[in-house]
Coordinates of C-alpha atoms and ligand atoms in Angstrom, one line a residue:
X1 CA -52.6 -129.6 -192.5
X2 CA -53.3 -129.8 -189.2
X3 CA -56.1 -126.5 -189.6
X4 CA -57.9 -128.5 -192.0
X5 CA -58.1 -131.8 -190.7
X6 CA -61.9 -132.2 -188.9
X7 CA -61.9 -131.1 -185.4
X8 CA -63.0 -132.8 -182.1
X9 CA -64.3 -136.7 -182.5
X10 CA -61.1 -137.7 -180.5
X11 CA -58.7 -136.1 -182.4
X12 CA -54.9 -135.0 -181.5
X13 CA -53.9 -131.4 -182.6
X14 CA -56.6 -131.4 -185.3
X15 CA -56.1 -135.3 -186.8
X16 CA -58.3 -137.8 -186.5
X17 CA -57.2 -141.4 -185.0
X18 CA -58.2 -142.6 -188.5
X19 CA -55.1 -140.2 -190.0
X20 CA -53.0 -141.3 -187.5
X21 CA -53.6 -144.8 -188.6
X22 CA -55.7 -145.9 -185.2
X23 CA -58.9 -146.5 -187.0
X24 CA -61.6 -144.5 -186.7
X25 CA -62.7 -143.5 -183.3
X26 CA -66.2 -143.9 -182.1
X27 CA -67.0 -139.9 -181.9
X28 CA -65.7 -140.1 -185.6
X29 CA -67.8 -142.8 -186.9
X30 CA -71.0 -141.6 -185.1
X31 CA -70.4 -138.0 -186.6
X32 CA -73.1 -138.8 -188.9
X33 CA -75.4 -141.4 -187.9
X34 CA -78.9 -140.8 -188.3
X35 CA -79.9 -144.6 -187.7
X36 CA -79.5 -147.3 -185.2
X37 CA -77.1 -149.4 -187.3
X38 CA -75.0 -146.6 -187.7
X39 CA -75.0 -146.0 -183.8
X40 CA -74.1 -149.8 -183.4
X41 CA -71.5 -150.0 -185.7
X42 CA -69.7 -146.7 -184.3
X43 CA -69.9 -148.4 -181.0
X44 CA -67.6 -151.1 -182.3
X45 CA -65.1 -148.5 -182.1
X46 CA -63.0 -147.2 -179.2
X47 CA -64.2 -144.2 -177.0
X48 CA -65.0 -143.5 -173.5
X49 CA -68.8 -143.4 -173.1
X50 CA -71.4 -144.9 -175.1
X51 CA -73.8 -143.7 -177.1
X52 CA -76.4 -143.3 -175.8
X53 CA -74.5 -144.0 -172.3
X54 CA -77.7 -144.9 -170.0
X55 CA -81.3 -144.4 -169.4
X56 CA -83.3 -143.8 -166.4
X57 CA -86.6 -145.5 -166.8
X58 CA -88.3 -145.3 -163.7
X59 CA -90.4 -145.9 -161.3
X60 CA -92.4 -142.8 -162.0
X61 CA -92.8 -141.3 -158.6
X62 CA -89.4 -142.7 -157.4
X63 CA -87.6 -139.1 -157.6
X64 CA -86.5 -139.7 -161.2
X65 CA -86.9 -135.9 -162.1
X66 CA -84.7 -135.1 -159.3
X67 CA -82.2 -137.8 -160.2
X68 CA -82.4 -136.8 -163.8
X69 CA -81.4 -133.0 -162.8
X70 CA -78.6 -134.1 -160.8
X71 CA -76.9 -136.2 -163.4
X72 CA -78.2 -133.2 -165.7
X73 CA -75.9 -131.0 -163.3
X74 CA -73.0 -133.0 -163.4
X75 CA -70.0 -131.2 -165.1
X76 CA -69.4 -134.5 -167.1
X77 CA -73.0 -134.8 -168.3
X78 CA -73.5 -134.2 -171.9
X79 CA -77.0 -132.9 -171.3
X80 CA -77.8 -129.4 -169.7
X81 CA -81.3 -129.1 -171.1
X82 CA -83.8 -129.0 -168.0
X83 CA -87.0 -130.7 -167.7
X84 CA -89.2 -130.7 -170.7
X85 CA -91.9 -127.9 -171.0
X86 CA -95.6 -128.9 -171.5
X87 CA -95.8 -130.1 -175.2
X88 CA -98.7 -131.6 -177.4
X89 CA -98.0 -135.5 -177.7
X90 CA -97.6 -135.4 -181.6
X91 CA -94.5 -132.9 -181.1
X92 CA -91.7 -134.7 -182.0
X93 CA -89.1 -135.6 -179.4
X94 CA -86.7 -133.1 -178.4
X95 CA -86.4 -133.1 -174.7
X96 CA -84.1 -135.8 -172.6
X97 CA -86.8 -136.0 -170.1
X98 CA -89.8 -137.7 -170.7
X99 CA -88.9 -138.4 -174.4
X100 CA -90.9 -141.5 -174.6
X101 CA -89.0 -142.7 -178.0
X102 CA -89.4 -146.4 -177.2
X103 CA -92.5 -146.4 -175.8
X104 CA -94.5 -144.0 -178.5
X105 CA -93.0 -141.3 -179.9
X106 CA -90.2 -143.4 -181.9
X107 CA -93.2 -144.7 -183.9
X108 CA -91.2 -148.2 -183.0
X109 CA -94.2 -150.3 -182.9
X110 CA -95.6 -152.1 -186.0
X111 CA -98.3 -154.3 -184.4
X112 CA -99.6 -155.7 -187.5
X113 CA -96.5 -156.7 -188.9
X114 CA -95.7 -160.0 -188.2
X115 CA -92.2 -159.9 -190.0
X116 CA -90.5 -156.6 -188.7
X117 CA -92.5 -156.1 -185.3
X118 CA -89.8 -153.6 -183.9
X119 CA -88.3 -150.7 -186.1
X120 CA -88.5 -147.2 -185.2
X121 CA -89.6 -144.5 -187.7
X122 CA -86.6 -143.2 -189.8
X123 CA -87.3 -139.5 -189.3
X124 CA -88.3 -139.8 -185.4
X125 CA -84.8 -142.0 -185.0
X126 CA -82.8 -139.5 -186.8
X127 CA -84.4 -137.0 -184.4
X128 CA -84.1 -138.6 -181.3
X129 CA -80.2 -139.4 -182.2
X130 CA -79.2 -136.0 -183.3
X131 CA -81.6 -134.0 -181.0
X132 CA -82.5 -136.0 -178.0
X133 CA -79.4 -137.6 -177.5
X134 CA -77.5 -134.7 -178.6
X135 CA -74.9 -136.8 -181.3
X136 CA -73.3 -133.8 -182.6
X137 CA -72.0 -132.6 -178.9
X138 CA -71.2 -136.0 -178.2
X139 CA -69.0 -136.0 -181.3
X140 CA -67.4 -132.5 -180.2
X141 CA -66.7 -133.7 -176.6
X142 CA -64.9 -136.6 -178.4
X143 CA -67.0 -139.2 -176.4
X144 CA -66.1 -137.8 -173.1
X145 CA -69.6 -137.0 -171.9
X146 CA -72.2 -139.5 -171.5
X147 CA -75.6 -138.6 -173.5
X148 CA -78.4 -140.1 -171.6
X149 CA -82.3 -139.7 -171.2
X150 CA -84.9 -140.4 -168.9
X151 CA -88.8 -141.8 -169.6
X152 CA -90.4 -143.3 -166.7
X153 CA -93.2 -144.8 -168.8
X154 CA -90.3 -147.3 -170.1
X155 CA -91.5 -149.4 -167.2
X156 CA -94.8 -150.1 -168.0
X157 CA -94.5 -150.5 -172.3
X158 CA -95.8 -148.6 -175.1
X159 CA -97.9 -145.2 -174.1
X160 CA -100.5 -146.6 -176.4
X161 CA -100.2 -149.8 -174.3
X162 CA -100.3 -151.9 -177.0
X163 CA -97.0 -153.1 -176.6
X164 CA -95.7 -155.1 -173.3
X165 CA -93.0 -153.9 -171.1
X166 CA -91.1 -157.0 -172.2
X167 CA -91.2 -156.0 -175.9
X168 CA -90.4 -152.5 -174.7
X169 CA -87.3 -153.9 -173.0
X170 CA -86.2 -156.5 -175.6
X171 CA -86.5 -153.8 -178.4
X172 CA -84.0 -151.4 -176.6
X173 CA -81.9 -154.0 -176.1
X174 CA -81.9 -154.6 -180.0
X175 CA -81.4 -151.2 -180.6
X176 CA -78.8 -150.3 -178.2
X177 CA -77.8 -153.4 -176.3
X178 CA -75.0 -151.8 -174.1
X179 CA -77.0 -149.2 -172.9
X180 CA -77.2 -148.7 -168.9
X181 CA -80.2 -148.8 -167.1
X182 CA -80.9 -146.9 -163.9
X183 CA -84.5 -147.7 -162.0
X184 CA -85.5 -146.3 -158.7
X185 CA -88.4 -148.0 -156.5
X186 CA -90.2 -146.2 -153.6
X187 CA -92.0 -147.9 -151.2
X188 CA -95.5 -149.3 -152.8
X189 CA -98.2 -147.5 -150.7
X190 CA -96.4 -144.2 -150.9
X191 CA -95.8 -144.9 -155.0
X192 CA -99.4 -145.4 -155.2
X193 CA -100.6 -142.3 -153.3
X194 CA -97.8 -140.1 -154.9
X195 CA -99.3 -141.0 -158.2
X196 CA -103.0 -140.0 -157.1
X197 CA -101.8 -137.0 -155.5
X198 CA -100.5 -136.1 -159.3
X199 CA -103.6 -137.1 -160.7
X200 CA -105.5 -135.0 -158.3
X201 CA -103.5 -132.1 -159.0
X202 CA -103.9 -132.6 -162.6
X203 CA -107.6 -132.0 -161.9
X204 CA -107.5 -128.7 -161.2
X205 CA -106.4 -128.0 -164.5
X206 CA -109.4 -127.6 -167.3
X207 CA -110.7 -130.5 -168.9
X208 CA -109.4 -129.8 -172.5
X209 CA -106.3 -129.8 -170.9
X210 CA -106.1 -133.0 -168.7
X211 CA -108.7 -135.4 -169.4
X212 CA -108.1 -138.3 -166.8
X213 CA -108.6 -141.7 -167.8
X214 CA -110.8 -144.6 -166.5
X215 CA -108.5 -145.4 -164.0
X216 CA -108.6 -142.1 -162.4
X217 CA -112.1 -142.1 -161.6
X218 CA -111.6 -142.7 -158.4
X219 CA -109.4 -139.5 -158.0
X220 CA -112.0 -137.4 -159.5
X221 CA -114.3 -138.8 -156.4
X222 CA -111.2 -138.2 -154.1
X223 CA -111.3 -134.8 -155.3
X224 CA -114.9 -134.1 -154.7
X225 CA -114.7 -135.8 -151.2
X226 CA -116.7 -139.1 -152.0
X227 CA -114.0 -141.6 -151.9
X228 CA -110.7 -141.9 -149.8
X229 CA -107.4 -142.6 -150.5
X230 CA -107.7 -146.1 -149.8
X231 CA -110.3 -146.5 -152.1
X232 CA -108.2 -145.4 -154.7
X233 CA -105.1 -147.1 -154.2
X234 CA -106.2 -150.7 -152.8
X235 CA -106.7 -152.2 -156.1
X236 CA -103.8 -151.4 -158.1
X237 CA -101.6 -152.0 -154.9
X238 CA -103.2 -155.7 -154.9
X239 CA -102.5 -156.2 -158.6
X240 CA -99.5 -158.7 -158.8
X241 CA -97.4 -157.2 -162.0
X242 CA -97.7 -153.7 -161.4
X243 CA -94.5 -153.2 -159.9
X244 CA -92.6 -156.7 -160.2
X245 CA -93.3 -157.1 -164.0
X246 CA -91.2 -154.3 -165.1
X247 CA -88.3 -155.2 -163.5
X248 CA -88.5 -158.7 -164.6
X249 CA -89.2 -157.7 -168.0
X250 CA -85.9 -155.2 -168.2
X251 CA -84.2 -157.8 -166.0
X252 CA -84.8 -160.3 -168.7
X253 CA -83.8 -158.1 -171.6
X254 CA -80.4 -156.6 -170.1
X255 CA -77.5 -158.5 -168.1
X256 CA -77.5 -157.6 -164.1
X257 CA -74.3 -155.7 -164.7
X258 CA -76.2 -153.0 -166.9
X259 CA -78.8 -152.7 -164.4
X260 CA -78.6 -150.4 -161.6
X261 CA -81.7 -150.6 -158.9
X262 CA -81.8 -148.0 -156.1
X263 CA -84.7 -147.6 -153.3
X264 CA -85.9 -144.2 -153.2
X265 CA -86.0 -144.3 -149.6
X266 CA -81.8 -144.4 -149.8
X267 CA -81.7 -141.8 -152.5
X268 CA -83.6 -139.3 -150.2
X269 CA -83.0 -140.1 -146.9
X270 CA -80.1 -137.8 -145.3
X271 CA -78.2 -140.7 -144.0
X272 CA -78.0 -142.7 -147.5
X273 CA -78.1 -140.1 -150.3
X274 CA -74.6 -139.3 -150.7
X275 CA -73.7 -143.2 -151.0
X276 CA -76.5 -143.7 -153.3
X277 CA -75.6 -140.9 -155.5
X278 CA -72.1 -142.2 -155.3
X279 CA -73.1 -145.4 -156.3
X280 CA -75.1 -144.5 -159.4
X281 CA -72.1 -142.1 -160.6
X282 CA -69.5 -144.9 -160.1
X283 CA -72.4 -147.3 -161.7
X284 CA -72.6 -144.9 -165.0
X285 CA -68.9 -144.0 -164.8
X286 CA -69.0 -140.4 -163.5
X287 CA -66.7 -139.1 -161.2
X288 CA -68.4 -138.9 -158.0
X289 CA -66.4 -135.9 -156.6
X290 CA -67.5 -134.3 -159.6
X291 CA -71.2 -134.5 -158.1
X292 CA -73.3 -131.7 -156.5
X293 CA -73.4 -132.2 -152.5
X294 CA -77.1 -132.0 -152.9
X295 CA -80.1 -133.5 -154.7
X296 CA -82.8 -131.0 -155.6
X297 CA -86.6 -132.0 -154.8
X298 CA -88.3 -131.6 -158.2
X299 CA -91.9 -132.8 -158.8
X300 CA -92.8 -132.4 -155.1
X301 CA -96.3 -132.3 -154.0
X302 CA -96.0 -134.1 -150.6
X303 CA -95.5 -131.1 -148.6
X304 CA -98.6 -129.1 -150.1
X305 CA -101.0 -132.4 -150.4
X306 CA -101.3 -133.8 -147.2
X307 CA -98.2 -133.3 -144.9
X308 CA -100.0 -134.7 -141.5
X309 CA -100.6 -138.0 -143.7
X310 CA -103.8 -139.5 -145.5
X311 CA -106.3 -140.6 -142.7
X312 CA -107.2 -144.1 -142.8
X313 CA -108.8 -146.7 -141.1
X314 CA -106.6 -149.1 -139.0
X315 CA -108.0 -152.3 -140.7
X316 CA -107.6 -150.2 -144.3
X317 CA -103.9 -149.5 -143.5
X318 CA -103.1 -152.9 -142.2
X319 CA -104.6 -154.5 -145.7
X320 CA -102.5 -152.0 -147.5
X321 CA -99.2 -152.9 -145.3
X322 CA -100.2 -156.8 -146.1
X323 CA -100.5 -156.2 -150.2
X324 CA -97.4 -154.1 -150.0
X325 CA -95.5 -156.4 -147.9
X326 CA -96.1 -159.1 -150.4
X327 CA -95.2 -157.4 -153.6
X328 CA -92.0 -155.9 -151.4
X329 CA -91.0 -159.3 -150.7
X330 CA -91.2 -160.5 -154.2
X331 CA -89.2 -157.7 -155.4
X332 CA -86.4 -158.0 -152.7
X333 CA -86.1 -161.9 -153.4
X334 CA -85.6 -160.8 -157.3
X335 CA -83.1 -158.1 -156.1
X336 CA -81.2 -160.6 -154.0
X337 CA -81.1 -163.0 -156.6
X338 CA -79.6 -160.6 -159.0
X339 CA -77.2 -159.6 -156.6
X340 CA -78.6 -156.1 -156.2
X341 CA -79.4 -155.7 -152.5
X342 CA -79.9 -158.2 -149.5
X343 CA -83.4 -158.9 -149.2
X344 CA -83.3 -158.3 -145.6
X345 CA -82.0 -154.6 -146.2
X346 CA -84.5 -153.4 -148.8
X347 CA -87.4 -154.8 -146.8
X348 CA -85.8 -153.1 -143.8
X349 CA -86.4 -149.6 -145.3
X350 CA -89.9 -149.9 -146.3
X351 CA -90.8 -151.9 -143.3
X352 CA -89.5 -148.7 -141.4
X353 CA -92.2 -146.8 -143.0
X354 CA -95.0 -149.4 -142.5
X355 CA -94.1 -149.4 -138.7
X356 CA -94.2 -145.7 -138.5
X357 CA -97.3 -145.5 -139.8
X358 CA -99.2 -147.9 -138.1
X359 CA -97.9 -146.5 -135.2
X360 CA -99.7 -143.5 -136.1
X361 CA -103.2 -145.1 -135.1
X362 CA -105.1 -143.8 -132.4
X363 CA -107.2 -145.7 -130.1
X364 CA -110.4 -144.8 -131.9
X365 CA -108.9 -146.6 -135.1
X366 CA -107.8 -143.8 -137.2
X367 CA -104.3 -143.6 -138.4
X368 CA -102.5 -141.3 -141.0
X369 CA -100.1 -142.4 -144.2
X370 CA -97.3 -140.3 -144.6
X371 CA -95.8 -141.3 -147.6
X372 CA -91.9 -141.8 -147.6
Ligands
PPS1 N1 -84.7 -134.8 -152.6 C1 -86.0 -135.5 -152.6 N2 -86.1 -136.1 -151.2 C2 -87.5 -136.5 -151.0 N3 -88.5 -136.6 -152.0 C3 -88.3 -135.9 -153.2 C4 -86.7 -135.6 -153.7 N4 -86.9 -135.3 -155.2 C5 -87.7 -135.9 -155.3 N5 -88.9 -136.5 -154.1 C6 -90.2 -136.9 -154.7 O1 -90.4 -137.7 -155.6 C7 -91.7 -137.7 -156.2 C8 -91.6 -137.1 -157.7 O2 -90.8 -138.4 -158.4 P1 -90.9 -138.2 -159.8 O3 -89.7 -137.1 -160.5 O4 -90.3 -139.4 -160.4 O5 -92.2 -138.3 -160.5 S1 -92.4 -138.3 -161.8 O6 -93.0 -139.5 -162.4 O7 -91.7 -137.9 -163.1 O8 -93.9 -137.4 -161.9 C9 -92.6 -136.7 -155.3 O9 -92.9 -137.5 -154.6 P2 -94.7 -136.5 -153.7 O10 -94.2 -135.1 -153.3 O11 -94.8 -137.7 -152.8 O12 -95.5 -136.8 -154.8 C10 -91.3 -135.6 -154.8 O13 -91.4 -134.9 -153.9

């Protein structure tokens, strides 16, 4: 009887597509999945959205929280949950933002096991599929809503740093080969400053709550007034791989059709925001007309931190711009080669920031760097 047929999951008036002789739908096949092998099997069945459909993987400090919130607010989105509240690192994965499933919490790494290097913990995987990615809701909506999560440290590798970003990207590709990847990149000096400002903010917390890492020692000195922002970002900015390597890793693991790279400045700029958001939604197969007309400003510190800019000697600013430019050219080169963006357009946006900041320099040789 119609009334006793299972509900949802691509059913028509209560009849499942299996009963109608069409074979199992993706939703029906996904219904009891608790591991990726089952999810992959379900993926072979017809359904509108993939499960999971996409990941926002970074970069940190490139408005990923705002983008996550924006897509969460989209009426088609599966996930109405907000940003994760602070929680101890040992808690099970529950939240779609900073779930860190593939980078650590999913216990996906077995570095000592040569034969089965990759393989996520069974209990963690079931939890991730059921709770973080909301399997039951995906099924209930008959795969008409995309499941997603956003974890910015997927661009760095495993959270204990034992795993390279190449391994992580390859592992994700192995588990969910269809997933779409969204990456936002911010002008490199601003990206670095935003990260340090975040750490500065954390230093206000008691040490038992936030214990800064070795690399943040300079931020403590900045906090105490014995170092400058230039001191704290110059080395990281010079590091060749810090931005380019994750991009290469993900583009090595995934075909370019599954990757969408946006520029933070286009995402947040008044003149370019709508087109950039529409581009993201089109890439994800979500209807742009249903998207909000505004982008939130989550996780923002720049207004309070130092709206007038970070004081810097002209020579130091020129050195930083030199490092950022070298990095940017390589990124823009990769992006053009893969057909994502023209090198010239990508560079022009970031160069506008460098030029504006260099123009701030006074005759006494002091400048102020305002992040994008
Ligand atoms: N709509 C909009 N317009 C302008 N700027 C915006 C917007 N949304 C986010 N932001 C800026 O993005 C920075 C936070 O990025 P993330 O959310 O990716 O940071 S995090 O890695 O998750 O901590 C953070 O930058 P800073 O304030 O410089 O730190 C935010 O101010």
